[in-house]
Amino acid sequence: MDDKAYERVLADVGPRLRRLRQERGVTLTALAETTGISVSTLSRLESGGRKATLELLLPLAQAHQVPLDELVGAPEVGDPRVRAVPHRRDHMTYVPLTRQPGGLQAYKMVIEPAPGPPEQRTHEGYEWMYVLSGRLRLLLADRDVELRSGEAAEFDTRLPHWFGPAGDEPVEVLSLFGRQGERMHVRAKPRGRDKED
């Protein structure tokens, strides 16, 4: 890479960082708290007043949960397959099936039965779910629906919702939703059940 190309890559980092932060609805203050980088440094980095360094980009990549090469705009080369790495949280194992930040995200999830009552949550966006195996219980506002293998559901995630196994066996689900789904807030406990076959 020649000097001019190198300078162009560095000049594009700031706007890319600002766009990524704004797409996720994160303030400079919140990002500063997460990364330990001062608000003024983050602001100068986004505006091009400060050059990007590895020391600054590594915590930002971690905070945004994106590969470092996405922050610097490295061109996509080689194998297009997604190297799916399973993650575990509480009683759920999920595998990201998309690599690009923002926009529509795809996940395969295996959800195990969990003790305690379900807690409905809300967040910005729209979700589509397809049951690969098992039975899925979906609480959506005051509705209580059971989906079986081969069935799908879609809903506005601003409605209080919860999903998990309908019985004592795990359920495997394909899920598509926007990145805003990371901002969740606990809502009131679900109301009564009305079974649907």
Tab-separated table of N, CA, C and O in Angstrom, residues 135-139 142-146 162 165-167 190-196:
chain	number	residue	atom	x	y	z
A	135	ARG	N	-40.076	-27.541	20.503
A	135	ARG	CA	-41.262	-26.694	20.598
A	135	ARG	C	-40.874	-25.384	21.281
A	135	ARG	O	-40.213	-25.388	22.313
A	136	LEU	N	-41.304	-24.271	20.682
A	136	LEU	CA	-40.973	-22.936	21.192
A	136	LEU	C	-42.205	-22.300	21.804
A	136	LEU	O	-43.267	-22.266	21.186
A	137	ARG	N	-42.046	-21.784	23.021
A	137	ARG	CA	-43.114	-20.997	23.639
A	137	ARG	C	-42.775	-19.526	23.436
A	137	ARG	O	-41.675	-19.085	23.760
A	138	LEU	N	-43.718	-18.776	22.877
A	138	LEU	CA	-43.537	-17.349	22.629
A	138	LEU	C	-44.600	-16.580	23.393
A	138	LEU	O	-45.797	-16.749	23.148
A	139	LEU	N	-44.154	-15.753	24.340
A	139	LEU	CA	-45.050	-14.836	25.034
A	139	LEU	C	-44.909	-13.496	24.333
A	139	LEU	O	-43.806	-12.947	24.260
A	142	ASP	N	-49.898	-10.043	25.774
A	142	ASP	CA	-50.723	-10.942	26.590
A	142	ASP	C	-51.039	-12.256	25.870
A	142	ASP	O	-51.865	-13.035	26.331
A	143	ARG	N	-50.372	-12.517	24.731
A	143	ARG	CA	-50.565	-13.770	23.993
A	143	ARG	C	-49.531	-14.799	24.428
A	143	ARG	O	-48.389	-14.457	24.721
A	144	ASP	N	-49.919	-16.072	24.431
A	144	ASP	CA	-49.031	-17.191	24.776
A	144	ASP	C	-49.188	-18.226	23.674
A	144	ASP	O	-50.221	-18.880	23.574
A	145	VAL	N	-48.178	-18.340	22.805
A	145	VAL	CA	-48.272	-19.168	21.604
A	145	VAL	C	-47.199	-20.249	21.631
A	145	VAL	O	-46.077	-20.010	22.068
A	146	GLU	N	-47.549	-21.429	21.137
A	146	GLU	CA	-46.573	-22.519	21.018
A	146	GLU	C	-46.320	-22.800	19.539
A	146	GLU	O	-47.253	-22.976	18.771
A	162	TRP	N	-41.079	-12.778	25.286
A	162	TRP	CA	-40.157	-13.775	25.831
A	162	TRP	C	-40.321	-15.027	25.001
A	162	TRP	O	-41.413	-15.332	24.520
A	165	PRO	N	-38.110	-22.829	25.531
A	165	PRO	CA	-38.709	-24.143	25.292
A	165	PRO	C	-40.135	-24.214	25.834
A	165	PRO	O	-40.439	-23.668	26.886
A	166	ALA	N	-40.997	-24.907	25.093
A	166	ALA	CA	-42.386	-25.073	25.532
A	166	ALA	C	-42.522	-26.216	26.528
A	166	ALA	O	-43.534	-26.334	27.196
A	167	GLY	N	-41.492	-27.053	26.628
A	167	GLY	CA	-41.537	-28.176	27.557
A	167	GLY	C	-40.200	-28.345	28.264
A	167	GLY	O	-39.483	-27.377	28.508
A	190	PRO	N	-45.404	-12.048	32.516
A	190	PRO	CA	-46.445	-12.344	31.531
A	190	PRO	C	-47.794	-12.581	32.176
A	190	PRO	O	-47.874	-12.999	33.324
A	191	ARG	N	-48.838	-12.315	31.400
A	191	ARG	CA	-50.202	-12.566	31.875
A	191	ARG	C	-50.566	-14.015	31.613
A	191	ARG	O	-49.731	-14.817	31.250
A	192	GLY	N	-51.852	-14.331	31.754
A	192	GLY	CA	-52.306	-15.716	31.610
A	192	GLY	C	-52.039	-16.326	30.250
A	192	GLY	O	-51.850	-15.632	29.274
A	193	ARG	N	-52.038	-17.655	30.192
A	193	ARG	CA	-51.773	-18.387	28.951
A	193	ARG	C	-53.056	-18.623	28.165
A	193	ARG	O	-54.080	-18.923	28.730
A	194	ASP	N	-52.973	-18.504	26.835
A	194	ASP	CA	-54.056	-18.968	25.978
A	194	ASP	C	-53.408	-19.797	24.880
A	194	ASP	O	-52.791	-19.279	23.984
A	195	LYS	N	-53.480	-21.114	25.016
A	195	LYS	CA	-52.790	-22.026	24.118
A	195	LYS	C	-53.347	-21.959	22.719
A	195	LYS	O	-54.537	-21.833	22.523
A	196	GLU	N	-52.433	-22.048	21.750
A	196	GLU	CA	-52.842	-22.105	20.342
A	196	GLU	C	-52.222	-23.339	19.738
A	196	GLU	O	-51.050	-23.598	19.930
